[in-house]
PDB file of C-alpha atoms in Angstrom:
ATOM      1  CA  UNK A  94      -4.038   6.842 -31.319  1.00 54.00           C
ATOM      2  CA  UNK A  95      -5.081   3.535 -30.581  1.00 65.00           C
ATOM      3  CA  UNK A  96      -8.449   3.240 -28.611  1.00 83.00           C
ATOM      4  CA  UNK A  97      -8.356   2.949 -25.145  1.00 91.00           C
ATOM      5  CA  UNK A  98     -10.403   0.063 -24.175  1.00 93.00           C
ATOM      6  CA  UNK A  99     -10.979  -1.725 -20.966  1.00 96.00           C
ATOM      7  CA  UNK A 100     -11.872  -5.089 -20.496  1.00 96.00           C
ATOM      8  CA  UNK A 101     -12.654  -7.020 -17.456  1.00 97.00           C
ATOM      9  CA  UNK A 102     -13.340 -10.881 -16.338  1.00 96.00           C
ATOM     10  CA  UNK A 103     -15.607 -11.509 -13.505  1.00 96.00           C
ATOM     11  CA  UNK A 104     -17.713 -14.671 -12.914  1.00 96.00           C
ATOM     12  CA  UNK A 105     -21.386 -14.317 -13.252  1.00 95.00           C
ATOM     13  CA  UNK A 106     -22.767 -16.092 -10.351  1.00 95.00           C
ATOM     14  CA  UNK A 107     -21.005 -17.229  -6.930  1.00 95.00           C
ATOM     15  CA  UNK A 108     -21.608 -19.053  -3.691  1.00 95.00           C
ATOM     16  CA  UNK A 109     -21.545 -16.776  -0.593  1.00 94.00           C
ATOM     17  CA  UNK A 110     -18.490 -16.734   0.603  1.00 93.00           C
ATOM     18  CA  UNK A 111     -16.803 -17.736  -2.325  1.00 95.00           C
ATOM     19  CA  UNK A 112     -13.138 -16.176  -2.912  1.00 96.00           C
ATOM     20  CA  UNK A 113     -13.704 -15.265  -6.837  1.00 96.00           C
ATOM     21  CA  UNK A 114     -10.491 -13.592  -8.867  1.00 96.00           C
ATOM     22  CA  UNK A 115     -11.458 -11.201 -10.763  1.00 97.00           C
ATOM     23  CA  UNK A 116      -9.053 -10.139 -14.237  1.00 97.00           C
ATOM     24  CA  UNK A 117      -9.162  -6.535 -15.666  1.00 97.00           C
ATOM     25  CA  UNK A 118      -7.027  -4.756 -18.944  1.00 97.00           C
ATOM     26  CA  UNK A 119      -6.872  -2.333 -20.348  1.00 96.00           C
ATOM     27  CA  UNK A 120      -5.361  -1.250 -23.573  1.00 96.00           C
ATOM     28  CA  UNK A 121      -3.250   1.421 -23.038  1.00 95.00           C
ATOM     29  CA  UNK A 122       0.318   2.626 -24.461  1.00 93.00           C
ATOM     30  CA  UNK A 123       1.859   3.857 -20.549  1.00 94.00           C
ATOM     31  CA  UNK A 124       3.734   6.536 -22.770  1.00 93.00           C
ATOM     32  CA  UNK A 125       6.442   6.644 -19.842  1.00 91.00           C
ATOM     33  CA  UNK A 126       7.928  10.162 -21.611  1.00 90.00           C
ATOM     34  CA  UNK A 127      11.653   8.460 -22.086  1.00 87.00           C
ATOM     35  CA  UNK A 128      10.892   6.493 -25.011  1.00 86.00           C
ATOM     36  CA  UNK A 129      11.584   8.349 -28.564  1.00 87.00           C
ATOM     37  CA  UNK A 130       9.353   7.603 -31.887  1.00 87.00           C
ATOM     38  CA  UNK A 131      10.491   6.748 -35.364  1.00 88.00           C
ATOM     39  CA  UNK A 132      11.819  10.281 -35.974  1.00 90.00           C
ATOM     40  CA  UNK A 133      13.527  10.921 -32.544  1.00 88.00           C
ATOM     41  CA  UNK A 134      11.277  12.704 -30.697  1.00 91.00           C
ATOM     42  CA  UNK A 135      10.340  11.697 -27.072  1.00 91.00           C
ATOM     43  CA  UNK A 136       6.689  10.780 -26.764  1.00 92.00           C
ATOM     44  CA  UNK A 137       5.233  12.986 -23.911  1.00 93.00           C
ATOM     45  CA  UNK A 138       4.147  11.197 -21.010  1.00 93.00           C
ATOM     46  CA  UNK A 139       0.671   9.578 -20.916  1.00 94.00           C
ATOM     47  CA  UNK A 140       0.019   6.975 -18.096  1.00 95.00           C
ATOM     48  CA  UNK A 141      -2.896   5.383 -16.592  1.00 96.00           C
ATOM     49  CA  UNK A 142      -2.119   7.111 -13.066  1.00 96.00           C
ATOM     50  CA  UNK A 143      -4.775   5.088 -10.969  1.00 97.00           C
ATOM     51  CA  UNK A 144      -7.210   2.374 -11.156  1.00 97.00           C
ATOM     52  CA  UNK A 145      -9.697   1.996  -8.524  1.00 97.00           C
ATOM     53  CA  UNK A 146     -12.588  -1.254  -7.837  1.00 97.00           C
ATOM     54  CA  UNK A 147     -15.895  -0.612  -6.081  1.00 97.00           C
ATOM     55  CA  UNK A 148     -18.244  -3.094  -4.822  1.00 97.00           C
ATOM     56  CA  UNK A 149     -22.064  -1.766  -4.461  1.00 96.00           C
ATOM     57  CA  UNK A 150     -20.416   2.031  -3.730  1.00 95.00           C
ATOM     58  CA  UNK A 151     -17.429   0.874  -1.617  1.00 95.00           C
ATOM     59  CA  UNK A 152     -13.779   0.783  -2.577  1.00 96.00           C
ATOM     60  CA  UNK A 153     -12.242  -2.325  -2.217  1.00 96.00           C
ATOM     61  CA  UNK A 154      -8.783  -1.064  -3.623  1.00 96.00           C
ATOM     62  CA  UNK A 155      -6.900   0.615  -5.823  1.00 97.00           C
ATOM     63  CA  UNK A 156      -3.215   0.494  -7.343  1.00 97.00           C
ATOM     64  CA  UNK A 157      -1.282   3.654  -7.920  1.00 97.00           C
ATOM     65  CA  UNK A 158       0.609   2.883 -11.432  1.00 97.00           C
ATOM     66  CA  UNK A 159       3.782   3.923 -12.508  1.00 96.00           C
ATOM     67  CA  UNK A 160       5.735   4.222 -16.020  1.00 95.00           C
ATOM     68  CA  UNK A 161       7.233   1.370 -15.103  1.00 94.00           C
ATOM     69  CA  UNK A 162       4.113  -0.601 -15.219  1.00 96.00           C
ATOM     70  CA  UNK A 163       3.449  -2.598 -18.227  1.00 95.00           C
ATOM     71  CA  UNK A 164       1.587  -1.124 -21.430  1.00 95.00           C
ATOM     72  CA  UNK A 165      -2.243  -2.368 -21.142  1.00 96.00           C
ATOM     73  CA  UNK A 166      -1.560  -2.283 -17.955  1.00 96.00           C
ATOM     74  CA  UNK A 167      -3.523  -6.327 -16.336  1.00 97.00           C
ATOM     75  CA  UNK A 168      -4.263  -6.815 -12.500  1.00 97.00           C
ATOM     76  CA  UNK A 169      -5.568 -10.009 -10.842  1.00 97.00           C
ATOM     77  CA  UNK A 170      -6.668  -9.884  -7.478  1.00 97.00           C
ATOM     78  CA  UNK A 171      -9.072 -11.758  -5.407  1.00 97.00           C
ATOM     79  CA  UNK A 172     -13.186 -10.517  -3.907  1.00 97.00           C
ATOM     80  CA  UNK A 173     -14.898 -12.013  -0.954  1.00 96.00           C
ATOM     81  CA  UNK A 174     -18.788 -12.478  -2.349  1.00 95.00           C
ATOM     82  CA  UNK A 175     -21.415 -11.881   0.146  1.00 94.00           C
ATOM     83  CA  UNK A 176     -24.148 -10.470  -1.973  1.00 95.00           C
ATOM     84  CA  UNK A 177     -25.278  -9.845  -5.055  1.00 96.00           C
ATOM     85  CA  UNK A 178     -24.035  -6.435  -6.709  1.00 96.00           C
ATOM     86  CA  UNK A 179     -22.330  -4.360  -9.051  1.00 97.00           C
ATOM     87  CA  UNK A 180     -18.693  -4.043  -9.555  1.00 97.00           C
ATOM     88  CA  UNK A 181     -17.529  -0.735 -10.296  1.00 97.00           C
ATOM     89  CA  UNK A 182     -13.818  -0.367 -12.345  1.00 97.00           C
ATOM     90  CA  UNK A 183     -12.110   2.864 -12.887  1.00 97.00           C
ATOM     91  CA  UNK A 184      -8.829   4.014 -14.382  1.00 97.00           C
ATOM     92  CA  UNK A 185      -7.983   7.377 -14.361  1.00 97.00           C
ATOM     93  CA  UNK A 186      -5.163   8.844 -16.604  1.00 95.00           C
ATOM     94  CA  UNK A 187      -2.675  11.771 -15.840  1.00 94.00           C
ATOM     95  CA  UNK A 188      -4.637  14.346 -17.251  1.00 93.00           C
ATOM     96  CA  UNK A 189      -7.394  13.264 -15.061  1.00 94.00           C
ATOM     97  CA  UNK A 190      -9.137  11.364 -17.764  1.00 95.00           C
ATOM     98  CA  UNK A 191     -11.355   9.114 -16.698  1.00 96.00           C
ATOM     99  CA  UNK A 192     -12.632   5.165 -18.088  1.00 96.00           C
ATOM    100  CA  UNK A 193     -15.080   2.805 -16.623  1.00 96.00           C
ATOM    101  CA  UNK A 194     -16.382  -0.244 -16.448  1.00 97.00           C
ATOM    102  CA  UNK A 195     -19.128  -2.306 -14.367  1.00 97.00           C
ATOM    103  CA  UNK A 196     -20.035  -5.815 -14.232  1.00 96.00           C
ATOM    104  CA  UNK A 197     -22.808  -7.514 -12.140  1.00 96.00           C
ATOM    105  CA  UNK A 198     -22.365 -10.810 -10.084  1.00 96.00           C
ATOM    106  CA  UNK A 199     -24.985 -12.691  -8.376  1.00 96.00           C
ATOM    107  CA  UNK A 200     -24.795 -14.655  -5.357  1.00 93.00           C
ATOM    108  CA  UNK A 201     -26.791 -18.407  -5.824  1.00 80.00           C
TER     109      UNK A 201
ATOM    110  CA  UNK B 283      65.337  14.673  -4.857  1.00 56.00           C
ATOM    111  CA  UNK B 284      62.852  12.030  -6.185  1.00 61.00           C
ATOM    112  CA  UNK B 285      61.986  12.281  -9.921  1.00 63.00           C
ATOM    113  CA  UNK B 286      58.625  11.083 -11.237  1.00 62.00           C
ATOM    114  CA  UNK B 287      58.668   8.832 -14.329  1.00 66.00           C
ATOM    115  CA  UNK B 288      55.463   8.647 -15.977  1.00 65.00           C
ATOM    116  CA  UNK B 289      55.273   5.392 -17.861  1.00 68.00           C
ATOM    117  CA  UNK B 290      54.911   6.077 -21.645  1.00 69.00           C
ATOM    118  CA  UNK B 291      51.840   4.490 -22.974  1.00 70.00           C
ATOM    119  CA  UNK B 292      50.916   3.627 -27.008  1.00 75.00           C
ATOM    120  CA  UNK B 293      48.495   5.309 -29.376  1.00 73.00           C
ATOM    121  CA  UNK B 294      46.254   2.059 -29.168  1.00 74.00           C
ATOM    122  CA  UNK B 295      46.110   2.586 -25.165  1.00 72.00           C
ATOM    123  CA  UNK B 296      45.634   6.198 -25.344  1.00 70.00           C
ATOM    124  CA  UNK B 297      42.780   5.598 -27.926  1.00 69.00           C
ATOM    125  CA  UNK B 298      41.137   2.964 -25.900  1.00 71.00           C
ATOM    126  CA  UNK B 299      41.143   5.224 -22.543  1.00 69.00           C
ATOM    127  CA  UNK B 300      39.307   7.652 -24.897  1.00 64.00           C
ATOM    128  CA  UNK B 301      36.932   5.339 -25.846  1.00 63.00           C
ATOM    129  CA  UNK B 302      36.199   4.216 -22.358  1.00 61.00           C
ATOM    130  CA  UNK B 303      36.115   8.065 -21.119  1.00 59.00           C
ATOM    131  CA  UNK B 304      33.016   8.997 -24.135  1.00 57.00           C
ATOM    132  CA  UNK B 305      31.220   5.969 -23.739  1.00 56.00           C
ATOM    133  CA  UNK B 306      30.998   6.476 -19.473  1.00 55.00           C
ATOM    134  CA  UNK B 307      29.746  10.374 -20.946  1.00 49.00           C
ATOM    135  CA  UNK B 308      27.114   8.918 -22.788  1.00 49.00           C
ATOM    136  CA  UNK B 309      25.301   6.304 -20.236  1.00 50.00           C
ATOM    137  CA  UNK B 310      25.625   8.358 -17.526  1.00 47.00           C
ATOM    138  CA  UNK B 311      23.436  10.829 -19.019  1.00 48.00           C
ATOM    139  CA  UNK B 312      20.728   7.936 -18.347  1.00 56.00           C
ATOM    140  CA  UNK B 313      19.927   8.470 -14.802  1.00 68.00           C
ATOM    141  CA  UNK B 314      18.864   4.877 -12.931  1.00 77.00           C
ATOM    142  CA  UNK B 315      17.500   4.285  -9.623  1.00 75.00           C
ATOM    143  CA  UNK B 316      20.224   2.440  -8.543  1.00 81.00           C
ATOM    144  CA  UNK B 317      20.333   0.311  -4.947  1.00 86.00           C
ATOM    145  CA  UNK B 318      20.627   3.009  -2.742  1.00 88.00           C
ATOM    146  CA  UNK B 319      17.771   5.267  -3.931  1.00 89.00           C
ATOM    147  CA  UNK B 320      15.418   1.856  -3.684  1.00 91.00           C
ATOM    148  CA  UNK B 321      16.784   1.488  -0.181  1.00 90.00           C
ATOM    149  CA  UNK B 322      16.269   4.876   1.057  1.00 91.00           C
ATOM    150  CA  UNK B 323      12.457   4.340  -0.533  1.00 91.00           C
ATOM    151  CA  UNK B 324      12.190   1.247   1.202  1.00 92.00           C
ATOM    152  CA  UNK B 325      12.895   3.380   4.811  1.00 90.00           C
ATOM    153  CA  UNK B 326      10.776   5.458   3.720  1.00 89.00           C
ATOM    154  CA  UNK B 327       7.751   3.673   3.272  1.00 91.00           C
ATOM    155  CA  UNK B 328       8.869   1.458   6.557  1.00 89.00           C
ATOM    156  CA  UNK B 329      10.116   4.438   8.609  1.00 86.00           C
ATOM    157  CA  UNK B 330      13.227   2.053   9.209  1.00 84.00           C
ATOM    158  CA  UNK B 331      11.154  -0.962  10.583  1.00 83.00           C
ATOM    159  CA  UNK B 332      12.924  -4.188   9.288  1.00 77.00           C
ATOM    160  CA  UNK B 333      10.235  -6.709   7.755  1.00 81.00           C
ATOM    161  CA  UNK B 334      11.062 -10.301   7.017  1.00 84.00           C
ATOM    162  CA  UNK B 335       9.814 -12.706   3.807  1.00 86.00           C
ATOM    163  CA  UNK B 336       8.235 -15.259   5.666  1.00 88.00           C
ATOM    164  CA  UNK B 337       4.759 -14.110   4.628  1.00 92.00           C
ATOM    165  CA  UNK B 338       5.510 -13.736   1.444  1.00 95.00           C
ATOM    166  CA  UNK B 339       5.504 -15.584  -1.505  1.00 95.00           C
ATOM    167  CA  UNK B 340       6.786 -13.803  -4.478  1.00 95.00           C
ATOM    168  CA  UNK B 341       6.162 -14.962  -8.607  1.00 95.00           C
ATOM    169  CA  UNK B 342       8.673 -13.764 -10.272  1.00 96.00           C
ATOM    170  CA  UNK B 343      10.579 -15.076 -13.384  1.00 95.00           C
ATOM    171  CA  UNK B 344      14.808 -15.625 -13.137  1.00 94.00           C
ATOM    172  CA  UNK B 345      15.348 -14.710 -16.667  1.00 94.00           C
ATOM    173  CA  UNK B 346      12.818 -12.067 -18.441  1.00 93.00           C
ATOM    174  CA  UNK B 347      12.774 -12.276 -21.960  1.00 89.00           C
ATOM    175  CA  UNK B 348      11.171  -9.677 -22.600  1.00 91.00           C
ATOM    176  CA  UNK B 349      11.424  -6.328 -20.249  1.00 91.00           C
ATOM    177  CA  UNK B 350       8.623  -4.626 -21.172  1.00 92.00           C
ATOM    178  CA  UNK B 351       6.451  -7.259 -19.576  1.00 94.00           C
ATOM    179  CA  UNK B 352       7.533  -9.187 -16.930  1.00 95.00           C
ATOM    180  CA  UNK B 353       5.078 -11.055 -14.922  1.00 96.00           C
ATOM    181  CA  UNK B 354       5.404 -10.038 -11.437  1.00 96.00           C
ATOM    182  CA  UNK B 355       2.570 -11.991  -8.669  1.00 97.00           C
ATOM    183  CA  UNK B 356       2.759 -12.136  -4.971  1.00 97.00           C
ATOM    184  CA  UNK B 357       0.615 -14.481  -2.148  1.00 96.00           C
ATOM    185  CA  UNK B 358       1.038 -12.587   1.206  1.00 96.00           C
ATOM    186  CA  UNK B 359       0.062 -14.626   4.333  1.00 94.00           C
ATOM    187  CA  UNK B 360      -3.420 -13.025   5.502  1.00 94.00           C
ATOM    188  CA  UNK B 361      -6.703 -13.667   6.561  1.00 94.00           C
ATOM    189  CA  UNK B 362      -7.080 -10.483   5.743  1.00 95.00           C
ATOM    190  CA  UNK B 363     -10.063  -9.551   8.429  1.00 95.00           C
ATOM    191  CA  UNK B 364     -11.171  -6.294   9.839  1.00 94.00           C
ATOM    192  CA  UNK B 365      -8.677  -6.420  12.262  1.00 93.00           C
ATOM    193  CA  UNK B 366      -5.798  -8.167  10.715  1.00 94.00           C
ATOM    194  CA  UNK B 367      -5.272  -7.172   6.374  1.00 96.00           C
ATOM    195  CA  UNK B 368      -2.521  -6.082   4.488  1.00 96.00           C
ATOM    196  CA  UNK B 369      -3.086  -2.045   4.266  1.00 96.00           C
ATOM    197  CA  UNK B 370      -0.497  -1.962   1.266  1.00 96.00           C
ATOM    198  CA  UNK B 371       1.956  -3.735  -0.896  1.00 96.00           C
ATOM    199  CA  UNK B 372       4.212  -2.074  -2.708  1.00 96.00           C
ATOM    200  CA  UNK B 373       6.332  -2.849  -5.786  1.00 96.00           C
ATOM    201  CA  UNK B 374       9.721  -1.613  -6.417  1.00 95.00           C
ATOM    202  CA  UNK B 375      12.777  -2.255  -9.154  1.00 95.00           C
ATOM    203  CA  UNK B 376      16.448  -0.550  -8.014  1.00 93.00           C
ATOM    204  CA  UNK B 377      17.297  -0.844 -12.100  1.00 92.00           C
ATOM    205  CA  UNK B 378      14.442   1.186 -13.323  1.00 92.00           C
ATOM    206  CA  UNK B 379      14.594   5.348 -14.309  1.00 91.00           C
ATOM    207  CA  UNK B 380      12.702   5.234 -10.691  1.00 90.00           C
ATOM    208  CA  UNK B 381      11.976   2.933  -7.931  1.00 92.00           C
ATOM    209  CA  UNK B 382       8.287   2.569  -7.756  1.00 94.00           C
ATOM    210  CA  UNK B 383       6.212   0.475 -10.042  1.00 96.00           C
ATOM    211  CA  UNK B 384       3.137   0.458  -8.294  1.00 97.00           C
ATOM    212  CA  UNK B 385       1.020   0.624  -5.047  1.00 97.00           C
ATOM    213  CA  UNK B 386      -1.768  -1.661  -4.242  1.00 97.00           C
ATOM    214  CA  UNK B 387      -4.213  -0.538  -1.449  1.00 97.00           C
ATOM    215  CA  UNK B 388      -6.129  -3.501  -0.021  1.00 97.00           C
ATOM    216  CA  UNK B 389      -9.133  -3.848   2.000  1.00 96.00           C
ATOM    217  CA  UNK B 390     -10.678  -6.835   3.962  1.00 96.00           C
ATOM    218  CA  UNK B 391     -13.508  -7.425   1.367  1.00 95.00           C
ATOM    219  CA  UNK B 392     -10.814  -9.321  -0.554  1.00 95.00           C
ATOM    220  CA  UNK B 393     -11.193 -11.905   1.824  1.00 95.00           C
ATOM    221  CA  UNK B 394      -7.948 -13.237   0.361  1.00 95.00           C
ATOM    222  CA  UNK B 395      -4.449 -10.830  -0.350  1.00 96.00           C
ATOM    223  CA  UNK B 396      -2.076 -12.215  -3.554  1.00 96.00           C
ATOM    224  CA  UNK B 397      -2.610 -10.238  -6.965  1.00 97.00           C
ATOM    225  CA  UNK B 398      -0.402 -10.258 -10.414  1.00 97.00           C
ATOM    226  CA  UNK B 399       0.490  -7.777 -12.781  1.00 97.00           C
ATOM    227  CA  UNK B 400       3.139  -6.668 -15.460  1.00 96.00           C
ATOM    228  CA  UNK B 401       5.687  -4.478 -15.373  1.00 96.00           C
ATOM    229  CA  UNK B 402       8.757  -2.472 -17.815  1.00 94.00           C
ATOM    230  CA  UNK B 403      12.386  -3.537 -16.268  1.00 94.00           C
ATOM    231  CA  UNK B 404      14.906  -1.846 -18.351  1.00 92.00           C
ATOM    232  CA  UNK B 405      17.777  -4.627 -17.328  1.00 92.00           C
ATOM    233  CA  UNK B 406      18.518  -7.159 -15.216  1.00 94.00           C
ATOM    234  CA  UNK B 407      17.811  -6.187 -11.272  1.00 94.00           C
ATOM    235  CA  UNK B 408      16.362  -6.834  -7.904  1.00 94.00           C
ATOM    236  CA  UNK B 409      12.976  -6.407  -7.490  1.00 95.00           C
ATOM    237  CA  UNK B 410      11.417  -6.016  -3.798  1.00 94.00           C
ATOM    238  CA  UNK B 411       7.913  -6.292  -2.710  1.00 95.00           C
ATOM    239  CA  UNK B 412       7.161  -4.687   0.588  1.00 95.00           C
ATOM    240  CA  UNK B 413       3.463  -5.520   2.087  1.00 95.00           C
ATOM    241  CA  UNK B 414       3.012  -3.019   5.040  1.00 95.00           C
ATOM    242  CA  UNK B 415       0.111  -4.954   7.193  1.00 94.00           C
ATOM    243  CA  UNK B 416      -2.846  -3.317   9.295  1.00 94.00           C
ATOM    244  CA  UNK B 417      -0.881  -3.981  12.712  1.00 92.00           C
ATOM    245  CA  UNK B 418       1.997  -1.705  11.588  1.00 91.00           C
ATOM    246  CA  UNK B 419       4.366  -4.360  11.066  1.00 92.00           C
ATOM    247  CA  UNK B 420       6.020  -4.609   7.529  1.00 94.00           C
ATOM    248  CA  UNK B 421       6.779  -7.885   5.605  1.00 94.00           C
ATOM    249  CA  UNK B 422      10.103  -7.521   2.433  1.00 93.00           C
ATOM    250  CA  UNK B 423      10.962  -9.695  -0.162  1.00 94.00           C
ATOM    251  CA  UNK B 424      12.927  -9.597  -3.228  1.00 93.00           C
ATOM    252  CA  UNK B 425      14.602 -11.531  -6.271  1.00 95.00           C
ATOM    253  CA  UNK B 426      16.549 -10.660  -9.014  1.00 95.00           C
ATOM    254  CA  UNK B 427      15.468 -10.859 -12.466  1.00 95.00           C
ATOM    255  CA  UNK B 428      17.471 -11.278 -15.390  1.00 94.00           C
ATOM    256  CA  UNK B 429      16.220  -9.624 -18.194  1.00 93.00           C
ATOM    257  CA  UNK B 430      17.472 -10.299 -21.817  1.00 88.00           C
ATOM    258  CA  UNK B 431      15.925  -7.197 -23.772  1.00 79.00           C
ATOM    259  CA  UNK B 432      15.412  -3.949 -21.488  1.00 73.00           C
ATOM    260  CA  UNK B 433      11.982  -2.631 -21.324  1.00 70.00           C
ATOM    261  CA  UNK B 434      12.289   0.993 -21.340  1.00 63.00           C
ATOM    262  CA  UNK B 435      12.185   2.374 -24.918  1.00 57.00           C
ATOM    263  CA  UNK B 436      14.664   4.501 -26.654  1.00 40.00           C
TER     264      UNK B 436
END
């Protein structure tokens, strides 16, 4: 199976104040357990279930995904800077498996 | 008495009905959302409340190429502060095996509420974006997308 990898884009400096967008992917097939392989068998379902964004320790949100989202499943969304810190990413799969990234931003 | 004539139809007819008959069989063995279900989701999530579009602002393309990734972006009217944010905004397709394509939860420290991702529509349907805001009020708009090649596998 291909390797799950996720990727994010997030500026590394900002003004305070500053509305910055932030990108993330990550590669992932969304198996959405109706599609069949080569031979005619239906791949089981495998989703990312959740993905979740943390700034310095607090959520600042999440999306509940379902099979009907995209394979590597890509969010934009927008962050209010007011200090410097550490963005936390996570995306959790249906089994409960869990990938993350972080990224630092400073404020200058 | 009154007699009823049945009106005699050909082999090529009676072959054709047959035709129609299997091939209704066979697609209705794939289940779809449909309107209704995506209505009775979109009370749900509203408890009934009627929202309107004018906060709104939905990205959507009129013809999908491709259906296993359609764009899909949204700009919702906020100034999303402590007191006055969009809580939720959720996506929904009445064409797709089932209604919900995601959730977003939002919080103030966005400072801003629009967001964009990509999502699987198996053929061509309405898709609604309801945005439930912090004051209990609920905004709800859709558009129809006209998708060339479903996105659904199989």
């Amino acid at each position: 199976m291909a390797k799950v990898k996720p990727r994010v884009k997030v500026p590394n400096t900002a003004e305070a104040g500053e509305i910055i967008e932030i990108k993330t992917l990550i590669s992932h097939p969304m198996h959405s357990g109706r599609a069949v392989d080569g031979d005619g068998n239906l791949i089981p379902r495998k989703i990312i279930k959740s993905f979740h964004v943390s700034f310095n320790g607090t959520e600042v949100m999440s999306v509940n995904l379902k099979p009907s989202v995209s394979a590597n499943p890509f969010f934009t969304f927008p962050f209010k800077v007011t200090e410097s810190g550490t963005f936390d990413f996570l995306w959790v799969e249906d089994d409960g498996t869990e990938y993350k990234k972080s990224e630092e931003i400073s404020v200058g | 008495m009154q007699t009823l004539v049945l009106k005699p139809i050909s082999r090529r007819q009676a072959l054709s009905y047959l035709g129609v008959a299997a091939a209704s069989l066979t697609f209705s063995r794939i289940a779809f959302a449909g309107p209704d279900e995506v209505k009775a989701r979109i009370n749900d999530i509203t408890n009934g409340a009627a929202g309107d579009n004018t906060r709104i602002t939905l990205d959507l393309p009129e013809i999908a190429e491709n259906g296993n990734a359609v764009k899909v972006a949204f700009d919702i009217d906020s100034p999303m502060t402590q007191d006055n944010y969009v809580k939720a905004v959720h996506i929904l397709a009445d064409g797709n095996p089932e209604p919900d394509v995601a959730t977003f939860n939002f919080t103030p420290h966005m400072g801003a509420c629009h967001a964009s991702t990509r999502m699987r529509l198996s053929k061509t349907q309405n898709v609604h974006v309801i945005a439930a805001f912090s004051d209990g009020s609920f905004g709800n708009a859709s558009a129809l997308v006209k998708v060339t090649i479903g996105g659904c596998g199989g």
